[in-house]
Amino acid sequence: MEIRFEKREKLKDKPDWSNLGFGKYMTDYMFICDWDREIGWHDARIVPEGPIEMDPACMTLHYAQETFEGLKAYRREDGKIQLFRPEMNAKRMINSNERLCMPAFPVEDFVAAVKALVKTEEAWVPKEKDTSLYIRPFMFATEAALGVHMAKSYKFMILCCPVGAYYATGLDPVKILVENELVRAVAGGTGFTKCGGNYAGSIAGQVKAEKLGYSQVLWLDGNERKYVEEVGTMNIMFKIDGEIWTAPTVGTVLPGVTRDSMIHLLKDWGYKVREERLAIDDLMKAGHDGKLEEVFGTGTAAVISPVGELRYNDDVVVINGGKTGELTQKLYDTLTGIQWGRLPDNYGWTQLVD
Ligand code: COI
């Protein structure tokens, strides 16, 4: 893939690196590549970041044929920049796109595009502790038409944005509300994909949780509202009586890159990891019986987020006295150590952008 470059007249002012928050400051450039039925992918380019022209009949605006990914570039202490398992994101996007009848962007082109953009935006990869450059690849239909069908044209784009912690609380535990009415995904649906529609449908649950003083929603399965699945922006894991439980990725749960990495670490440390269905009633009972030792969410944006409280209807369980658990902390230290290059990467998960 050849990538042409269009220079920006004036570079943007850089943000206050000590107060980045999440997703607020786009960098100077973005990557774009177009697809149509006749020529496939063409015109890969890195151009000044900014508004794009879109027909009001653009099918994405009406029927949400859109998928996205999230990964990060990390600044190591020696100044070099590295990515974490970018091929996993590329492959997951292909799986998402297959479900949504969208074209595949080849894995090697995906990684090459990410690397080229990050290299261009080197100066935007922050150095401050726990900060990184969040990378947002996304694809959407561009055809202007109001009939529902597989679109004839698409755009694949990548934005970058320097970020701090996803939650303002950082590594302090979050409180989570178990959603007892709305559902996120059903068998045969799009739950395993990273498509915008999954997130649009989840916002009502998020608003409800926030009104009650909770920062995220724990979704139950869409068929019986009985088994725990995932949290708004993360997969979730439970340490019960020394064993780790997490929902299996069987169609309704996002196969998270951080989730997969945690499972590798946990197994290597001798933990039994049960990728099995766990009923919410059994989870709350384990909490009341003193067996629910730790709960944590995993995700690229959130990294590892300890959960200090779970509420299901009127039942509330406080986990580990509302404090970050020992294992959660160890997982966080190990994963972030590998990602920022402070620890050796024995798994071959990182790759330099050079
Ligand atoms: C990520 O963790 O990268 C995500 O995509 C979550 C996002 C919805 C903020």
Short mmCIF file of C-alpha atoms and ligand atoms in Angstrom, two decimals:
data_model
loop_
_atom_site.label_atom_id
_atom_site.label_comp_id
_atom_site.label_asym_id
_atom_site.label_seq_id
_atom_site.Cartn_x
_atom_site.Cartn_y
_atom_site.Cartn_z
CA MET A 1 0.00 0.00 0.00
CA GLU A 2 1.35 3.38 -0.97
CA ILE A 3 0.39 6.27 1.29
CA ARG A 4 0.49 9.81 -0.03
CA PHE A 5 1.03 12.71 2.34
CA GLU A 6 -0.67 16.09 2.38
CA LYS A 7 1.05 18.64 4.59
CA ARG A 8 -0.84 20.81 7.04
CA GLU A 9 -0.35 24.58 6.75
CA LYS A 10 -0.21 25.24 10.47
CA LEU A 11 0.22 22.62 13.19
CA LYS A 12 -2.21 22.64 16.12
CA ASP A 13 -1.23 23.81 19.60
CA LYS A 14 -0.45 20.85 21.84
CA PRO A 15 -2.74 20.27 24.84
CA ASP A 16 -1.77 20.40 28.53
CA TRP A 17 -0.11 16.97 28.80
CA SER A 18 -0.91 16.74 32.51
CA ASN A 19 -4.65 17.08 31.94
CA LEU A 20 -5.50 15.07 28.83
CA GLY A 21 -8.63 13.23 29.91
CA PHE A 22 -9.88 10.85 27.21
CA GLY A 23 -10.70 11.50 23.57
CA LYS A 24 -10.65 15.29 23.53
CA TYR A 25 -7.67 16.37 21.42
CA MET A 26 -7.23 15.07 17.89
CA THR A 27 -3.72 15.25 16.45
CA ASP A 28 -2.67 17.14 13.30
CA TYR A 29 -3.24 14.36 10.78
CA MET A 30 -5.57 11.48 9.95
CA PHE A 31 -5.38 8.48 7.65
CA ILE A 32 -8.01 7.89 4.94
CA CYS A 33 -8.49 5.14 2.38
CA ASP A 34 -11.48 4.68 0.05
CA TRP A 35 -13.18 1.54 -1.18
CA ASP A 36 -15.59 0.99 -4.01
CA ARG A 37 -16.83 -2.09 -5.81
CA GLU A 38 -14.95 -1.36 -9.00
CA ILE A 39 -11.42 -0.79 -7.66
CA GLY A 40 -11.47 -1.97 -4.07
CA TRP A 41 -9.20 -0.07 -1.65
CA HIS A 42 -7.43 2.93 -3.16
CA ASP A 43 -5.99 6.39 -2.49
CA ALA A 44 -4.45 5.75 0.94
CA ARG A 45 -3.44 9.11 2.35
CA ILE A 46 -2.38 10.95 5.47
CA VAL A 47 -4.02 14.37 5.42
CA PRO A 48 -4.67 17.26 7.84
CA GLU A 49 -7.16 16.19 10.52
CA GLY A 50 -10.48 17.99 10.17
CA PRO A 51 -14.08 17.79 8.96
CA ILE A 52 -14.88 15.57 5.99
CA GLU A 53 -17.58 16.12 3.44
CA MET A 54 -20.55 13.79 3.69
CA ASP A 55 -23.78 13.58 1.72
CA PRO A 56 -26.82 13.86 4.03
CA ALA A 57 -28.04 10.62 2.40
CA CYS A 58 -24.79 8.86 3.42
CA MET A 59 -26.02 5.40 4.45
CA THR A 60 -24.05 5.40 7.69
CA LEU A 61 -26.15 8.29 8.98
CA HIS A 62 -29.31 6.26 8.41
CA TYR A 63 -28.43 2.60 8.86
CA ALA A 64 -25.25 2.69 10.97
CA GLN A 65 -23.01 0.51 8.82
CA GLU A 66 -19.97 1.45 10.89
CA THR A 67 -17.25 -0.42 12.77
CA PHE A 68 -14.29 0.77 14.80
CA GLU A 69 -11.24 -0.28 16.75
CA GLY A 70 -9.14 1.10 19.60
CA LEU A 71 -5.44 0.63 20.29
CA LYS A 72 -2.64 2.71 21.74
CA ALA A 73 0.92 3.83 21.04
CA TYR A 74 3.13 3.96 24.14
CA ARG A 75 6.21 6.13 24.76
CA ARG A 76 8.95 4.06 26.39
CA GLU A 77 11.48 5.49 28.82
CA ASP A 78 14.16 5.40 26.10
CA GLY A 79 11.92 7.64 23.97
CA LYS A 80 10.97 4.93 21.47
CA ILE A 81 7.32 4.33 20.63
CA GLN A 82 5.60 0.94 20.60
CA LEU A 83 2.26 -0.63 19.75
CA PHE A 84 0.55 -3.49 21.55
CA ARG A 85 -0.80 -6.44 19.51
CA PRO A 86 -2.08 -4.31 16.58
CA GLU A 87 -2.75 -7.40 14.43
CA MET A 88 -5.44 -8.45 16.92
CA ASN A 89 -7.30 -5.21 16.29
CA ALA A 90 -6.92 -5.61 12.53
CA LYS A 91 -8.31 -9.16 12.65
CA ARG A 92 -11.15 -8.21 14.97
CA MET A 93 -12.14 -5.43 12.59
CA ILE A 94 -12.28 -7.91 9.73
CA ASN A 95 -14.59 -10.11 11.84
CA SER A 96 -16.78 -7.14 12.71
CA ASN A 97 -16.93 -6.10 9.07
CA GLU A 98 -17.86 -9.56 7.89
CA ARG A 99 -20.93 -9.50 10.17
CA LEU A 100 -21.90 -6.04 8.93
CA CYS A 101 -21.26 -6.88 5.24
CA MET A 102 -18.41 -4.40 5.00
CA PRO A 103 -15.13 -4.91 3.12
CA ALA A 104 -12.04 -6.24 4.90
CA PHE A 105 -9.09 -3.89 5.27
CA PRO A 106 -6.08 -6.26 5.06
CA VAL A 107 -4.20 -6.89 8.32
CA GLU A 108 -0.80 -5.83 6.96
CA ASP A 109 -2.25 -2.60 5.51
CA PHE A 110 -4.05 -1.87 8.79
CA VAL A 111 -0.80 -2.20 10.76
CA ALA A 112 1.19 -0.26 8.14
CA ALA A 113 -1.37 2.58 8.17
CA VAL A 114 -1.33 2.74 11.98
CA LYS A 115 2.47 2.80 12.05
CA ALA A 116 2.70 5.46 9.31
CA LEU A 117 0.23 7.73 11.10
CA VAL A 118 1.85 7.26 14.53
CA LYS A 119 5.26 7.95 12.99
CA THR A 120 3.88 11.17 11.47
CA GLU A 121 2.43 12.12 14.86
CA GLU A 122 5.45 11.16 16.96
CA ALA A 123 5.41 14.52 18.72
CA TRP A 124 1.89 13.76 19.97
CA VAL A 125 2.82 10.57 21.84
CA PRO A 126 2.92 11.85 25.41
CA LYS A 127 5.64 11.08 27.94
CA GLU A 128 3.74 11.60 31.20
CA LYS A 129 2.99 8.59 33.39
CA ASP A 130 -0.04 6.56 32.29
CA THR A 131 -0.57 8.63 29.14
CA SER A 132 -0.51 7.28 25.60
CA LEU A 133 -1.65 8.02 22.07
CA TYR A 134 -5.06 6.46 21.53
CA ILE A 135 -5.56 5.26 17.96
CA ARG A 136 -9.06 5.01 16.54
CA PRO A 137 -9.39 3.14 13.23
CA PHE A 138 -12.95 3.15 11.89
CA MET A 139 -14.85 2.30 8.72
CA PHE A 140 -18.20 3.45 7.44
CA ALA A 141 -20.44 3.36 4.37
CA THR A 142 -20.23 6.47 2.21
CA GLU A 143 -22.79 5.71 -0.49
CA ALA A 144 -25.61 8.23 -0.67
CA ALA A 145 -28.79 6.13 -0.84
CA LEU A 146 -31.86 5.51 1.31
CA GLY A 147 -32.51 1.87 0.46
CA VAL A 148 -31.19 -0.65 2.98
CA HIS A 149 -28.45 -2.70 1.32
CA MET A 150 -24.71 -3.37 1.39
CA ALA A 151 -23.22 -0.01 0.39
CA LYS A 152 -21.22 0.41 -2.79
CA SER A 153 -18.54 2.57 -1.17
CA TYR A 154 -16.77 2.87 2.18
CA LYS A 155 -14.07 4.89 3.92
CA PHE A 156 -11.48 3.49 6.33
CA MET A 157 -9.99 6.19 8.54
CA ILE A 158 -7.70 6.50 11.55
CA LEU A 159 -7.66 9.29 14.11
CA CYS A 160 -5.16 9.72 16.93
CA CYS A 161 -5.59 11.44 20.21
CA PRO A 162 -3.28 11.73 23.25
CA VAL A 163 -5.06 10.39 26.32
CA GLY A 164 -4.79 9.94 30.06
CA ALA A 165 -6.97 7.61 32.12
CA TYR A 166 -10.39 6.70 30.67
CA TYR A 167 -12.05 7.05 34.07
CA ALA A 168 -11.41 10.22 36.04
CA THR A 169 -10.90 7.93 39.06
CA GLY A 170 -7.77 6.35 37.44
CA LEU A 171 -6.99 3.09 39.21
CA ASP A 172 -9.46 3.81 42.00
CA PRO A 173 -12.35 1.34 41.97
CA VAL A 174 -15.49 2.18 39.99
CA LYS A 175 -19.06 1.43 41.01
CA ILE A 176 -21.11 -0.63 38.59
CA LEU A 177 -24.86 -1.05 38.17
CA VAL A 178 -26.15 -4.39 36.86
CA GLU A 179 -28.75 -3.54 34.20
CA ASN A 180 -31.89 -5.55 34.86
CA GLU A 181 -34.11 -4.44 31.99
CA LEU A 182 -32.27 -3.21 28.88
CA VAL A 183 -29.98 -5.60 26.98
CA ARG A 184 -26.86 -4.99 24.91
CA ALA A 185 -26.67 -8.05 22.68
CA VAL A 186 -28.58 -11.18 21.72
CA ALA A 187 -27.41 -14.46 20.20
CA GLY A 188 -27.06 -14.05 16.45
CA GLY A 189 -26.76 -10.27 16.75
CA THR A 190 -23.74 -7.97 16.61
CA GLY A 191 -22.54 -8.25 20.22
CA PHE A 192 -19.14 -9.69 19.26
CA THR A 193 -18.43 -6.86 16.83
CA LYS A 194 -17.10 -3.43 17.56
CA CYS A 195 -19.82 -1.52 15.75
CA GLY A 196 -21.14 1.90 16.70
CA GLY A 197 -24.68 0.54 17.02
CA ASN A 198 -23.73 -1.62 20.01
CA TYR A 199 -22.59 1.49 21.83
CA ALA A 200 -25.55 3.65 20.74
CA GLY A 201 -27.90 1.08 22.24
CA SER A 202 -25.95 1.05 25.49
CA ILE A 203 -26.15 4.76 26.25
CA ALA A 204 -29.61 4.55 27.85
CA GLY A 205 -28.20 2.07 30.39
CA GLN A 206 -25.22 4.32 30.99
CA VAL A 207 -27.47 7.37 31.62
CA LYS A 208 -29.61 5.33 34.02
CA ALA A 209 -26.51 4.13 35.90
CA GLU A 210 -25.05 7.63 36.16
CA LYS A 211 -28.32 8.98 37.59
CA LEU A 212 -27.97 6.44 40.39
CA GLY A 213 -24.33 7.36 41.04
CA TYR A 214 -22.75 4.45 39.14
CA SER A 215 -20.12 4.96 36.46
CA GLN A 216 -20.78 1.91 34.25
CA VAL A 217 -23.33 -0.76 33.43
CA LEU A 218 -22.84 -4.51 33.71
CA TRP A 219 -24.89 -6.12 30.95
CA LEU A 220 -26.64 -9.44 31.39
CA ASP A 221 -27.29 -11.83 28.50
CA GLY A 222 -30.08 -10.73 26.18
CA ASN A 223 -32.06 -13.95 26.22
CA GLU A 224 -32.64 -14.65 29.91
CA ARG A 225 -31.09 -11.61 31.65
CA LYS A 226 -29.45 -14.17 33.87
CA TYR A 227 -25.72 -14.39 32.99
CA VAL A 228 -23.10 -11.64 33.27
CA GLU A 229 -21.57 -10.57 29.96
CA GLU A 230 -19.65 -7.30 29.73
CA VAL A 231 -19.45 -3.74 30.98
CA GLY A 232 -20.13 -0.62 28.86
CA THR A 233 -16.58 -0.14 27.58
CA MET A 234 -14.80 -3.19 29.01
CA ASN A 235 -14.83 -6.95 29.44
CA ILE A 236 -15.13 -7.98 33.08
CA MET A 237 -13.47 -10.60 35.28
CA PHE A 238 -14.32 -11.93 38.73
CA LYS A 239 -12.01 -13.60 41.22
CA ILE A 240 -14.17 -16.03 43.16
CA ASP A 241 -12.61 -18.34 45.70
CA GLY A 242 -9.22 -18.12 44.00
CA GLU A 243 -10.51 -18.76 40.45
CA ILE A 244 -11.04 -16.25 37.68
CA TRP A 245 -14.37 -16.13 35.87
CA THR A 246 -15.13 -14.23 32.69
CA ALA A 247 -17.88 -14.55 30.10
CA PRO A 248 -17.02 -16.71 27.08
CA THR A 249 -16.76 -14.85 23.77
CA VAL A 250 -19.45 -16.84 22.04
CA GLY A 251 -21.14 -14.20 19.94
CA THR A 252 -22.54 -11.66 22.35
CA VAL A 253 -19.32 -10.55 24.03
CA LEU A 254 -16.50 -8.49 22.51
CA PRO A 255 -13.26 -10.51 22.22
CA GLY A 256 -11.08 -7.92 23.95
CA VAL A 257 -7.34 -7.64 23.33
CA THR A 258 -6.76 -6.73 26.99
CA ARG A 259 -9.08 -9.58 28.04
CA ASP A 260 -7.02 -12.06 26.02
CA SER A 261 -3.74 -10.68 27.40
CA MET A 262 -5.02 -10.94 30.98
CA ILE A 263 -6.04 -14.56 30.42
CA HIS A 264 -2.50 -15.35 29.21
CA LEU A 265 -0.92 -13.70 32.25
CA LEU A 266 -3.33 -15.30 34.71
CA LYS A 267 -2.84 -18.78 33.29
CA ASP A 268 0.94 -18.31 33.36
CA TRP A 269 0.68 -17.36 37.02
CA GLY A 270 -1.17 -20.62 37.73
CA TYR A 271 -4.72 -19.30 38.00
CA LYS A 272 -7.63 -21.35 36.77
CA VAL A 273 -9.47 -19.13 34.28
CA ARG A 274 -13.07 -20.15 33.71
CA GLU A 275 -14.43 -18.69 30.48
CA GLU A 276 -17.90 -19.81 31.44
CA ARG A 277 -21.34 -18.39 31.94
CA LEU A 278 -21.80 -17.01 35.42
CA ALA A 279 -25.30 -16.30 36.72
CA ILE A 280 -25.78 -12.91 38.34
CA ASP A 281 -27.51 -14.60 41.31
CA ASP A 282 -24.43 -16.79 41.89
CA LEU A 283 -22.18 -13.75 41.59
CA MET A 284 -24.13 -11.75 44.16
CA LYS A 285 -24.27 -14.81 46.46
CA ALA A 286 -20.49 -15.19 46.18
CA GLY A 287 -20.27 -11.53 47.19
CA HIS A 288 -22.44 -12.05 50.27
CA ASP A 289 -20.63 -15.27 51.19
CA GLY A 290 -17.28 -13.44 51.18
CA LYS A 291 -16.03 -15.43 48.17
CA LEU A 292 -16.00 -12.60 45.62
CA GLU A 293 -12.44 -11.46 46.18
CA GLU A 294 -11.83 -9.08 43.28
CA VAL A 295 -13.63 -7.70 40.25
CA PHE A 296 -11.98 -5.80 37.41
CA GLY A 297 -12.81 -4.57 33.94
CA THR A 298 -10.36 -4.88 31.05
CA GLY A 299 -10.18 -2.77 27.90
CA THR A 300 -7.77 -0.80 25.77
CA ALA A 301 -9.15 2.58 26.81
CA ALA A 302 -9.77 1.64 30.45
CA VAL A 303 -6.69 -0.69 30.76
CA ILE A 304 -7.68 -2.45 33.99
CA SER A 305 -10.35 -0.92 36.08
CA PRO A 306 -11.03 -2.27 39.56
CA VAL A 307 -14.68 -2.53 40.54
CA GLY A 308 -15.44 -1.61 44.15
CA GLU A 309 -19.20 -2.04 44.17
CA LEU A 310 -21.86 -3.95 42.27
CA ARG A 311 -25.55 -3.19 42.53
CA TYR A 312 -28.24 -5.53 41.21
CA ASN A 313 -31.80 -4.34 41.89
CA ASP A 314 -31.67 -3.42 45.58
CA ASP A 315 -28.83 -5.78 46.36
CA VAL A 316 -25.41 -4.19 46.83
CA VAL A 317 -22.08 -5.99 47.15
CA VAL A 318 -18.92 -4.12 48.12
CA ILE A 319 -15.80 -5.82 46.78
CA ASN A 320 -12.54 -5.96 48.72
CA GLY A 321 -13.71 -3.15 51.01
CA GLY A 322 -14.06 -0.91 47.93
CA LYS A 323 -10.28 -1.02 47.40
CA THR A 324 -8.13 -2.18 44.49
CA GLY A 325 -7.30 -5.87 44.96
CA GLU A 326 -3.80 -7.34 45.01
CA LEU A 327 -4.26 -9.36 41.82
CA THR A 328 -5.87 -6.45 39.99
CA GLN A 329 -2.89 -4.29 40.92
CA LYS A 330 -0.42 -6.99 39.83
CA LEU A 331 -2.19 -7.39 36.47
CA TYR A 332 -2.22 -3.64 35.98
CA ASP A 333 1.48 -3.30 36.85
CA THR A 334 2.46 -6.19 34.59
CA LEU A 335 0.36 -5.19 31.59
CA THR A 336 1.26 -1.51 31.74
CA GLY A 337 4.90 -2.51 32.41
CA ILE A 338 4.94 -4.47 29.14
CA GLN A 339 2.99 -1.83 27.21
CA TRP A 340 5.25 1.06 28.25
CA GLY A 341 8.39 -1.06 27.90
CA ARG A 342 9.30 -1.05 31.62
CA LEU A 343 9.10 -4.85 31.76
CA PRO A 344 10.43 -7.40 29.28
CA ASP A 345 7.85 -8.57 26.77
CA ASN A 346 8.12 -12.36 26.88
CA TYR A 347 5.01 -12.76 24.75
CA GLY A 348 6.05 -10.86 21.61
CA TRP A 349 3.08 -8.52 22.10
CA THR A 350 4.82 -5.20 21.44
CA GLN A 351 6.31 -3.80 18.27
CA LEU A 352 8.29 -0.63 17.69
CA VAL A 353 7.17 2.16 15.42
CA ASP A 354 10.35 3.13 13.64
C1 COI B 1 -11.46 0.78 23.79
O1 COI B 1 -11.25 0.31 24.90
O2 COI B 1 -10.56 1.00 22.97
C2 COI B 1 -12.80 1.12 23.37
O3 COI B 1 -13.04 1.09 22.19
C3 COI B 1 -13.80 1.57 24.32
C4 COI B 1 -14.37 2.84 23.82
C5 COI B 1 -15.79 2.68 23.52
C6 COI B 1 -13.99 4.02 24.62
#
